[in-house]
Amino acid sequence: MVHLIVELSKYALIILFSVYTYECFSVFRNISERKQEKKFKRQARILYAIHFTAYVVIFAVTEDAYTFIFYLAQIILLVVVRNVYKLCYPKASRLLVNNMCMLMIIGFIILTRLNFGHAIKQFAIAAVSCVISLVIPVMIRRMGFFRNLTWIYAAIGIVGLGIVCIAGSTSYGAKISFTIAGITVQPSEFIKILFVFFVAAMYHKSTEFRQAVITTLIAALHVLILVLSRDLGGALIFFVAYMAMLYVATRKPLYFAGGLLAGSVAAVIAYKLFNHVRVRVVAWKTPLKVIDKEGYQICQSLFAIGTGGFFGLGLYQGMPDKIPVVEQDFIFAAISEELGGMFALCLILVCVSCFLMFLNIAMQLKDSFYKLVALGLGTIYGFQVFLTIGGVTKFIPSTGVTLPLVSYGGSSMLSTLIIFGIIQGLYILREDEGVSHNEKGEYKPAKKKAKSGFETEVRDLS
């Protein structure tokens, strides 16, 4: 009976998630608000159906009453988050709210299957993080002085990364965290947000050559400290985010080309200097030749993905625990093995829809500071997803970064929810009718103007 439930559930999950994913992109069409509302409600029903189906399987296999209690606790969290956004932020992007909840649900499901203790910790952190993130949109809406804290962002970032570089604990060859009162914190997850605010504030003031040089030097210092800490995944994320913001702010291809050249040279130097980098490159190039050592993790990941095929083996039917650090860096492989390649592809597309919303919001914001903030955070989110999935599938060398909202990790969970909260605040700011702000961030009534057809269509995107 249990085997039948598992077999039927994997097809049900794929069908439900496929319909959900279709709705993610169908809302980008120019449709009425009433039709959009129906789509968002349908997404919510599918979200709860996926959650229920997965936990029916988990309970059937484990026969553990605690999983049922855990399921109810998650339902309460989802209902609270969705209703708080609906009541307190009626102008928030419903698509981002639904996607945020869906990604967290997938993380809870796969972590419950892999390690119930980690799943409970992740849920506790998610609950606290949601409370924090729910306050952020109103802060973005009301506190215009964020653009004036330029050098505070830089100071906190450099000092924080420097402390980790000197006194941080080493994990898999990189200094990325330290422990306070039994709680492990990864500062770079939060500093990347401050880094985006710093760059946005600098280029909001000026995009002249002198300003670009100063900003580039400070950004390079952030990246250099991460390289010295051997947190090369984090360094790459900071670098790509800065390059995107530099190009959009200055609109000078020469700056962008120079940055890419400098980054390429730095990558070669890092390969020559750090054995940690060479090991990951060897594991990427010829994993089967070093399967007993450097290539073991990536080989197990590829075996898991290949074994799962299109439809997966079903929850608890695979062997994802054979993959080292599967709950963090390689959770995508576990999802592919047991829930199937089609489910994993839908997961990628949901992340892409979030990235597109981030970029859409950035394009439509008039204020250059907020525009650059949305662009920078969107780049960080999208590139982190790319690095994670690219490393798991051997498309690129593994960089040791997590899949946002899905992988196990408290710092990653909190920082990602903060990013989503900031983006929601910027979306609400864009949607606010009759409100504008001056260069000091003070809000005042805006002059009414007719909406063009293009503006109306973009507003309908989400």
Short mmCIF file of C-alpha atoms in Angstrom, two decimals:
data_model
loop_
_atom_site.label_atom_id
_atom_site.label_comp_id
_atom_site.label_asym_id
_atom_site.label_seq_id
_atom_site.Cartn_x
_atom_site.Cartn_y
_atom_site.Cartn_z
CA MET A 1 0.00 0.00 0.00
CA VAL A 2 2.81 2.39 0.93
CA HIS A 3 4.58 1.67 -2.35
CA LEU A 4 1.39 2.49 -4.28
CA ILE A 5 1.01 5.80 -2.41
CA VAL A 6 4.63 6.71 -3.20
CA GLU A 7 4.24 5.84 -6.90
CA LEU A 8 1.01 7.78 -7.35
CA SER A 9 2.30 10.75 -5.38
CA LYS A 10 5.32 11.38 -7.58
CA TYR A 11 3.12 11.78 -10.68
CA ALA A 12 0.64 13.92 -8.76
CA LEU A 13 3.43 16.20 -7.53
CA ILE A 14 4.84 16.64 -11.04
CA ILE A 15 1.42 17.46 -12.52
CA LEU A 16 0.57 19.92 -9.75
CA PHE A 17 3.95 21.63 -9.91
CA SER A 18 3.80 21.84 -13.71
CA VAL A 19 0.44 23.63 -13.53
CA TYR A 20 1.80 25.95 -10.83
CA THR A 21 4.83 26.77 -12.99
CA TYR A 22 2.65 27.49 -16.00
CA GLU A 23 0.65 29.96 -13.91
CA CYS A 24 3.91 31.68 -12.88
CA PHE A 25 4.52 32.73 -16.47
CA SER A 26 0.91 33.10 -17.63
CA VAL A 27 0.47 36.08 -15.29
CA PHE A 28 3.06 37.97 -17.34
CA ARG A 29 0.52 38.29 -20.12
CA ASN A 30 -1.63 41.41 -20.42
CA ILE A 31 -4.74 40.16 -18.64
CA SER A 32 -7.30 41.74 -16.36
CA GLU A 33 -6.80 42.02 -12.61
CA ARG A 34 -9.73 39.68 -12.06
CA LYS A 35 -8.09 36.92 -14.12
CA GLN A 36 -4.80 37.51 -12.35
CA GLU A 37 -6.51 37.14 -8.99
CA LYS A 38 -7.97 33.81 -10.08
CA LYS A 39 -4.56 32.60 -11.15
CA PHE A 40 -2.98 33.58 -7.85
CA LYS A 41 -5.73 31.80 -5.91
CA ARG A 42 -5.23 28.72 -8.10
CA GLN A 43 -1.52 28.86 -7.35
CA ALA A 44 -2.28 28.98 -3.62
CA ARG A 45 -4.53 25.90 -3.86
CA ILE A 46 -1.85 24.02 -5.79
CA LEU A 47 0.75 25.08 -3.23
CA TYR A 48 -1.24 23.55 -0.39
CA ALA A 49 -2.02 20.45 -2.48
CA ILE A 50 1.68 19.80 -3.15
CA HIS A 51 2.45 20.29 0.53
CA PHE A 52 -0.33 17.92 1.62
CA THR A 53 0.54 15.21 -0.93
CA ALA A 54 4.22 15.15 0.02
CA TYR A 55 3.52 14.91 3.75
CA VAL A 56 0.98 12.12 3.21
CA VAL A 57 3.84 10.13 1.68
CA ILE A 58 6.26 11.09 4.44
CA PHE A 59 3.79 10.05 7.14
CA ALA A 60 2.92 6.81 5.30
CA VAL A 61 6.58 5.83 5.09
CA THR A 62 7.79 6.96 8.51
CA GLU A 63 4.58 6.49 10.55
CA ASP A 64 5.93 9.23 12.80
CA ALA A 65 3.30 11.40 14.49
CA TYR A 66 5.80 14.23 14.80
CA THR A 67 5.79 14.67 11.01
CA PHE A 68 2.04 15.38 11.18
CA ILE A 69 2.58 18.00 13.91
CA PHE A 70 5.40 19.46 11.84
CA TYR A 71 3.10 19.62 8.82
CA LEU A 72 0.46 21.52 10.80
CA ALA A 73 3.07 23.99 12.05
CA GLN A 74 4.12 24.68 8.45
CA ILE A 75 0.48 25.23 7.43
CA ILE A 76 0.09 27.80 10.19
CA LEU A 77 3.24 29.61 9.03
CA LEU A 78 2.09 29.66 5.40
CA VAL A 79 -1.39 30.91 6.27
CA VAL A 80 0.00 33.65 8.51
CA VAL A 81 2.57 34.85 5.96
CA ARG A 82 0.14 34.89 3.05
CA ASN A 83 -2.60 36.64 5.03
CA VAL A 84 -0.29 39.24 6.57
CA TYR A 85 0.88 40.18 3.07
CA LYS A 86 -2.74 40.25 1.87
CA LEU A 87 -3.97 42.43 4.74
CA CYS A 88 -0.97 44.66 5.43
CA TYR A 89 0.47 44.91 1.93
CA PRO A 90 -2.43 44.65 -0.53
CA LYS A 91 -0.23 46.11 -3.28
CA ALA A 92 2.51 43.49 -2.83
CA SER A 93 3.37 41.14 -5.68
CA ARG A 94 1.25 38.03 -5.15
CA LEU A 95 3.46 36.09 -7.53
CA LEU A 96 6.54 36.68 -5.35
CA VAL A 97 4.60 35.78 -2.20
CA ASN A 98 3.40 32.51 -3.74
CA ASN A 99 6.84 31.64 -5.12
CA MET A 100 8.52 32.42 -1.82
CA CYS A 101 6.13 30.09 0.01
CA MET A 102 6.48 27.39 -2.66
CA LEU A 103 10.28 27.37 -2.47
CA MET A 104 10.19 27.18 1.32
CA ILE A 105 7.71 24.28 1.13
CA ILE A 106 9.94 22.32 -1.24
CA GLY A 107 12.83 22.90 1.15
CA PHE A 108 10.81 21.67 4.14
CA ILE A 109 9.68 18.57 2.22
CA ILE A 110 13.10 17.45 1.06
CA LEU A 111 14.79 18.31 4.37
CA THR A 112 12.16 16.32 6.29
CA ARG A 113 13.00 13.37 4.08
CA LEU A 114 16.78 13.84 4.45
CA ASN A 115 17.16 14.91 8.07
CA PHE A 116 14.16 15.62 10.29
CA GLY A 117 16.28 17.46 12.86
CA HIS A 118 17.62 19.84 10.22
CA ALA A 119 14.10 20.35 8.88
CA ILE A 120 12.85 21.46 12.31
CA LYS A 121 15.78 23.88 12.71
CA GLN A 122 15.16 25.24 9.22
CA PHE A 123 11.49 25.77 10.02
CA ALA A 124 12.28 27.61 13.26
CA ILE A 125 14.71 29.89 11.43
CA ALA A 126 12.21 30.41 8.60
CA ALA A 127 9.49 31.42 11.07
CA VAL A 128 11.72 34.04 12.71
CA SER A 129 12.99 35.19 9.31
CA CYS A 130 9.44 35.64 8.01
CA VAL A 131 8.58 37.87 10.96
CA ILE A 132 11.64 40.00 10.23
CA SER A 133 11.02 40.13 6.49
CA LEU A 134 7.38 41.18 6.95
CA VAL A 135 8.54 44.44 8.55
CA ILE A 136 10.94 45.30 5.73
CA PRO A 137 8.47 46.49 3.04
CA VAL A 138 7.11 49.24 5.27
CA MET A 139 10.69 50.24 6.16
CA ILE A 140 11.57 50.59 2.49
CA ARG A 141 8.36 52.56 1.98
CA ARG A 142 8.95 55.02 4.81
CA MET A 143 12.70 55.31 5.36
CA GLY A 144 14.23 57.20 2.47
CA PHE A 145 17.50 57.81 4.34
CA PHE A 146 18.84 54.39 3.26
CA ARG A 147 20.51 56.14 0.33
CA ASN A 148 22.48 58.35 2.72
CA LEU A 149 24.28 55.55 4.60
CA THR A 150 26.81 54.92 1.84
CA TRP A 151 30.02 54.58 3.84
CA ILE A 152 28.31 52.84 6.74
CA TYR A 153 27.41 50.01 4.36
CA ALA A 154 31.01 49.81 3.18
CA ALA A 155 32.49 49.92 6.69
CA ILE A 156 30.21 47.21 8.06
CA GLY A 157 30.87 45.03 5.02
CA ILE A 158 34.64 45.30 5.06
CA VAL A 159 34.95 44.90 8.84
CA GLY A 160 32.52 41.96 8.88
CA LEU A 161 34.29 40.11 6.07
CA GLY A 162 37.67 40.93 7.63
CA ILE A 163 36.67 39.39 10.98
CA VAL A 164 35.57 36.19 9.25
CA CYS A 165 38.80 36.11 7.23
CA ILE A 166 40.89 36.37 10.41
CA ALA A 167 38.85 34.50 13.02
CA GLY A 168 36.27 32.51 11.07
CA SER A 169 35.98 28.75 11.19
CA THR A 170 37.12 26.77 8.15
CA SER A 171 34.55 24.65 6.30
CA TYR A 172 35.58 22.61 3.26
CA GLY A 173 38.64 24.76 2.72
CA ALA A 174 36.96 28.17 3.10
CA LYS A 175 36.52 30.55 6.03
CA ILE A 176 32.89 31.53 5.75
CA SER A 177 31.36 31.56 9.23
CA PHE A 178 31.78 31.85 12.97
CA THR A 179 29.76 30.60 15.91
CA ILE A 180 28.16 32.79 18.59
CA ALA A 181 26.39 31.12 21.55
CA GLY A 182 26.05 27.90 19.57
CA ILE A 183 24.57 29.67 16.53
CA THR A 184 26.58 29.56 13.31
CA VAL A 185 26.43 32.77 11.29
CA GLN A 186 27.67 33.34 7.73
CA PRO A 187 28.18 37.12 7.52
CA SER A 188 28.70 37.25 3.74
CA GLU A 189 25.03 36.31 3.27
CA PHE A 190 24.01 39.62 4.85
CA ILE A 191 26.94 41.72 3.71
CA LYS A 192 26.03 41.05 0.08
CA ILE A 193 22.81 43.01 0.72
CA LEU A 194 24.75 45.90 2.28
CA PHE A 195 27.18 45.70 -0.65
CA VAL A 196 24.32 46.25 -3.11
CA PHE A 197 23.06 49.23 -1.08
CA PHE A 198 26.59 50.70 -1.02
CA VAL A 199 27.07 50.44 -4.78
CA ALA A 200 23.55 51.79 -5.45
CA ALA A 201 24.12 54.76 -3.12
CA MET A 202 27.47 55.59 -4.74
CA TYR A 203 26.14 55.56 -8.28
CA HIS A 204 22.97 57.37 -7.25
CA LYS A 205 25.14 60.33 -6.27
CA SER A 206 27.32 60.31 -9.36
CA THR A 207 28.43 58.14 -12.26
CA GLU A 208 31.51 60.21 -13.13
CA PHE A 209 34.86 58.47 -13.70
CA ARG A 210 36.24 59.43 -10.28
CA GLN A 211 33.18 58.03 -8.53
CA ALA A 212 33.41 54.82 -10.57
CA VAL A 213 37.08 54.39 -9.58
CA ILE A 214 36.35 54.87 -5.87
CA THR A 215 33.38 52.50 -5.95
CA THR A 216 35.35 49.90 -7.88
CA LEU A 217 38.22 50.00 -5.37
CA ILE A 218 35.87 49.48 -2.41
CA ALA A 219 34.02 46.70 -4.26
CA ALA A 220 37.36 45.08 -5.14
CA LEU A 221 38.34 45.17 -1.46
CA HIS A 222 35.17 43.22 -0.58
CA VAL A 223 35.96 40.63 -3.24
CA LEU A 224 39.66 40.41 -2.25
CA ILE A 225 38.80 39.68 1.39
CA LEU A 226 36.44 36.91 0.24
CA VAL A 227 39.17 35.47 -1.96
CA LEU A 228 41.63 35.52 0.95
CA SER A 229 38.97 33.69 2.99
CA ARG A 230 38.76 31.22 0.07
CA ASP A 231 35.03 31.89 -0.17
CA LEU A 232 35.27 31.91 -3.94
CA GLY A 233 31.55 31.35 -4.52
CA GLY A 234 30.77 34.45 -2.45
CA ALA A 235 33.50 36.44 -4.23
CA LEU A 236 32.04 35.51 -7.60
CA ILE A 237 28.53 36.58 -6.55
CA PHE A 238 29.80 39.96 -5.31
CA PHE A 239 31.78 40.47 -8.52
CA VAL A 240 28.92 39.64 -10.90
CA ALA A 241 26.46 41.81 -8.95
CA TYR A 242 28.88 44.73 -9.11
CA MET A 243 29.49 44.32 -12.83
CA ALA A 244 25.75 44.33 -13.56
CA MET A 245 25.20 47.44 -11.44
CA LEU A 246 28.25 49.20 -12.91
CA TYR A 247 27.07 48.69 -16.47
CA VAL A 248 23.47 49.75 -15.82
CA ALA A 249 24.53 52.82 -13.81
CA THR A 250 27.21 54.11 -16.20
CA ARG A 251 26.02 52.60 -19.51
CA LYS A 252 29.66 52.35 -20.61
CA PRO A 253 30.57 49.02 -22.26
CA LEU A 254 34.27 49.79 -21.79
CA TYR A 255 33.91 49.65 -18.00
CA PHE A 256 32.08 46.35 -18.29
CA ALA A 257 34.70 44.86 -20.64
CA GLY A 258 37.51 46.01 -18.36
CA GLY A 259 35.81 44.42 -15.37
CA LEU A 260 35.39 41.11 -17.15
CA LEU A 261 39.05 41.14 -18.18
CA ALA A 262 40.14 41.88 -14.61
CA GLY A 263 37.86 39.15 -13.30
CA SER A 264 39.26 36.62 -15.75
CA VAL A 265 42.83 37.45 -14.75
CA ALA A 266 41.88 37.18 -11.06
CA ALA A 267 40.31 33.75 -11.68
CA VAL A 268 43.54 32.47 -13.27
CA ILE A 269 45.61 33.83 -10.37
CA ALA A 270 43.25 32.20 -7.85
CA TYR A 271 43.61 28.88 -9.68
CA LYS A 272 47.41 29.13 -9.45
CA LEU A 273 47.47 30.21 -5.80
CA PHE A 274 44.79 28.11 -4.10
CA ASN A 275 44.79 24.33 -4.02
CA HIS A 276 41.14 24.57 -2.96
CA VAL A 277 40.29 25.97 -6.40
CA ARG A 278 42.37 23.42 -8.30
CA VAL A 279 40.65 20.56 -6.47
CA ARG A 280 37.21 21.80 -7.55
CA VAL A 281 38.32 22.29 -11.14
CA VAL A 282 39.75 18.75 -11.29
CA ALA A 283 36.52 17.36 -9.82
CA TRP A 284 34.59 19.25 -12.50
CA LYS A 285 36.76 18.30 -15.50
CA THR A 286 37.24 14.58 -14.87
CA PRO A 287 35.16 13.48 -11.87
CA LEU A 288 35.21 9.78 -12.75
CA LYS A 289 39.03 9.71 -12.75
CA VAL A 290 39.08 10.98 -9.16
CA ILE A 291 35.83 9.41 -7.98
CA ASP A 292 37.44 8.07 -4.81
CA LYS A 293 38.61 11.54 -3.76
CA GLU A 294 37.91 14.94 -5.29
CA GLY A 295 35.21 13.74 -7.70
CA TYR A 296 33.15 11.66 -5.26
CA GLN A 297 30.57 14.36 -4.48
CA ILE A 298 29.88 15.42 -8.05
CA CYS A 299 29.79 11.79 -9.25
CA GLN A 300 27.22 10.86 -6.62
CA SER A 301 25.20 13.92 -7.63
CA LEU A 302 25.23 12.91 -11.30
CA PHE A 303 24.33 9.32 -10.42
CA ALA A 304 21.37 10.59 -8.36
CA ILE A 305 20.11 12.87 -11.14
CA GLY A 306 20.50 10.12 -13.75
CA THR A 307 18.79 7.52 -11.58
CA GLY A 308 15.82 9.78 -10.92
CA GLY A 309 15.12 10.31 -14.62
CA PHE A 310 12.12 12.39 -15.67
CA PHE A 311 9.66 11.17 -13.04
CA GLY A 312 11.87 10.36 -10.05
CA LEU A 313 12.00 7.35 -7.78
CA GLY A 314 9.56 8.75 -5.23
CA LEU A 315 10.18 10.06 -1.72
CA TYR A 316 12.31 7.67 0.38
CA GLN A 317 12.98 5.44 -2.63
CA GLY A 318 16.36 6.89 -3.58
CA MET A 319 19.74 7.21 -1.86
CA PRO A 320 20.38 10.97 -1.72
CA ASP A 321 22.22 10.60 1.59
CA LYS A 322 25.11 9.09 -0.38
CA ILE A 323 25.90 12.63 -1.56
CA PRO A 324 28.14 14.55 0.88
CA VAL A 325 26.62 17.82 2.18
CA VAL A 326 23.41 17.01 0.33
CA GLU A 327 21.21 19.20 2.54
CA GLN A 328 23.15 22.33 1.60
CA ASP A 329 25.14 22.52 -1.62
CA PHE A 330 23.63 19.52 -3.44
CA ILE A 331 19.98 19.54 -2.44
CA PHE A 332 18.98 19.97 -6.10
CA ALA A 333 20.40 16.50 -6.81
CA ALA A 334 18.25 14.99 -4.04
CA ILE A 335 15.15 16.67 -5.46
CA SER A 336 15.99 15.41 -8.96
CA GLU A 337 16.49 11.83 -7.76
CA GLU A 338 13.31 11.40 -5.75
CA LEU A 339 10.90 13.95 -7.22
CA GLY A 340 12.12 13.70 -10.80
CA GLY A 341 13.80 15.74 -13.51
CA MET A 342 10.50 17.35 -14.54
CA PHE A 343 9.87 18.52 -10.98
CA ALA A 344 13.44 19.85 -10.82
CA LEU A 345 12.97 21.68 -14.13
CA CYS A 346 9.80 23.32 -12.78
CA LEU A 347 11.77 24.36 -9.70
CA ILE A 348 14.31 26.09 -11.95
CA LEU A 349 11.52 27.86 -13.83
CA VAL A 350 9.92 29.11 -10.60
CA CYS A 351 13.30 30.60 -9.65
CA VAL A 352 13.51 32.16 -13.13
CA SER A 353 10.06 33.73 -12.70
CA CYS A 354 11.27 35.32 -9.44
CA PHE A 355 14.36 36.64 -11.22
CA LEU A 356 12.23 38.10 -14.02
CA MET A 357 10.03 39.86 -11.47
CA PHE A 358 13.12 41.35 -9.81
CA LEU A 359 14.33 42.69 -13.15
CA ASN A 360 10.86 43.94 -14.11
CA ILE A 361 10.63 45.91 -10.87
CA ALA A 362 14.14 47.33 -11.43
CA MET A 363 13.26 48.47 -14.96
CA GLN A 364 10.10 50.27 -13.88
CA LEU A 365 11.49 52.16 -10.88
CA LYS A 366 12.24 55.82 -11.64
CA ASP A 367 14.60 56.50 -8.75
CA SER A 368 18.15 55.42 -9.68
CA PHE A 369 19.00 54.28 -6.13
CA TYR A 370 16.05 51.92 -5.84
CA LYS A 371 16.49 50.80 -9.44
CA LEU A 372 20.08 49.74 -8.76
CA VAL A 373 19.11 48.06 -5.48
CA ALA A 374 16.48 45.94 -7.24
CA LEU A 375 18.91 45.11 -10.04
CA GLY A 376 21.71 44.17 -7.66
CA LEU A 377 19.55 41.97 -5.45
CA GLY A 378 17.98 40.34 -8.50
CA THR A 379 21.43 39.60 -9.93
CA ILE A 380 22.58 38.09 -6.65
CA TYR A 381 19.51 35.87 -6.44
CA GLY A 382 19.60 34.75 -10.07
CA PHE A 383 23.34 34.14 -10.15
CA GLN A 384 23.27 32.19 -6.88
CA VAL A 385 20.62 29.88 -8.34
CA PHE A 386 22.78 29.45 -11.44
CA LEU A 387 25.91 28.65 -9.41
CA THR A 388 24.11 26.08 -7.27
CA ILE A 389 22.36 24.20 -10.07
CA GLY A 390 25.34 24.57 -12.41
CA GLY A 391 27.65 22.99 -9.83
CA VAL A 392 25.27 20.13 -9.06
CA THR A 393 24.82 19.24 -12.74
CA LYS A 394 28.56 19.63 -13.60
CA PHE A 395 27.83 22.56 -15.89
CA ILE A 396 30.38 24.61 -13.93
CA PRO A 397 32.77 23.78 -11.06
CA SER A 398 31.03 23.57 -7.70
CA THR A 399 31.23 26.82 -5.73
CA GLY A 400 29.64 25.70 -2.46
CA VAL A 401 26.67 28.09 -2.45
CA THR A 402 23.16 27.18 -1.38
CA LEU A 403 19.90 27.11 -3.34
CA PRO A 404 17.94 30.08 -1.89
CA LEU A 405 14.99 29.15 0.38
CA VAL A 406 15.44 25.44 -0.41
CA SER A 407 18.85 24.41 0.95
CA TYR A 408 19.53 23.96 4.66
CA GLY A 409 21.13 27.03 6.18
CA GLY A 410 19.86 29.68 8.55
CA SER A 411 21.93 32.59 7.25
CA SER A 412 20.90 31.82 3.68
CA MET A 413 17.23 31.56 4.64
CA LEU A 414 17.20 34.85 6.56
CA SER A 415 19.17 36.81 3.95
CA THR A 416 16.99 35.54 1.08
CA LEU A 417 13.77 36.43 2.89
CA ILE A 418 15.22 39.88 3.59
CA ILE A 419 15.93 40.22 -0.15
CA PHE A 420 12.35 39.22 -0.97
CA GLY A 421 11.10 41.71 1.64
CA ILE A 422 13.16 44.53 0.11
CA ILE A 423 11.92 43.68 -3.38
CA GLN A 424 8.33 43.67 -2.13
CA GLY A 425 8.91 47.08 -0.58
CA LEU A 426 10.22 48.40 -3.90
CA TYR A 427 7.29 46.85 -5.75
CA ILE A 428 4.81 48.51 -3.39
CA LEU A 429 6.70 51.78 -3.79
CA ARG A 430 6.31 51.50 -7.55
CA GLU A 431 2.64 50.60 -7.25
CA ASP A 432 1.79 53.44 -4.87
CA GLU A 433 -0.53 55.85 -6.61
CA GLY A 434 -0.14 59.55 -5.86
CA VAL A 435 3.12 59.21 -3.94
CA SER A 436 6.56 60.35 -4.93
CA HIS A 437 9.79 61.30 -3.18
CA ASN A 438 12.52 63.88 -3.50
CA GLU A 439 16.28 63.39 -3.56
CA LYS A 440 16.43 63.34 0.25
CA GLY A 441 14.03 60.45 0.40
CA GLU A 442 11.18 62.59 1.73
CA TYR A 443 7.77 61.55 0.43
CA LYS A 444 5.32 64.00 -1.08
CA PRO A 445 2.21 63.90 -3.27
CA ALA A 446 3.00 63.24 -6.90
CA LYS A 447 1.41 64.96 -9.81
CA LYS A 448 -1.24 62.88 -11.51
CA LYS A 449 -0.47 61.84 -15.03
CA ALA A 450 -2.12 59.64 -17.59
CA LYS A 451 -0.82 56.11 -17.90
CA SER A 452 0.50 55.05 -21.25
CA GLY A 453 -0.52 51.70 -22.67
CA PHE A 454 3.01 50.40 -22.00
CA GLU A 455 2.89 51.39 -18.33
CA THR A 456 -0.47 49.72 -17.89
CA GLU A 457 0.76 46.52 -19.48
CA VAL A 458 3.89 46.42 -17.29
CA ARG A 459 1.78 47.02 -14.21
CA ASP A 460 -0.22 43.96 -15.18
CA LEU A 461 2.88 41.77 -15.21
CA SER A 462 2.47 40.77 -11.63
#
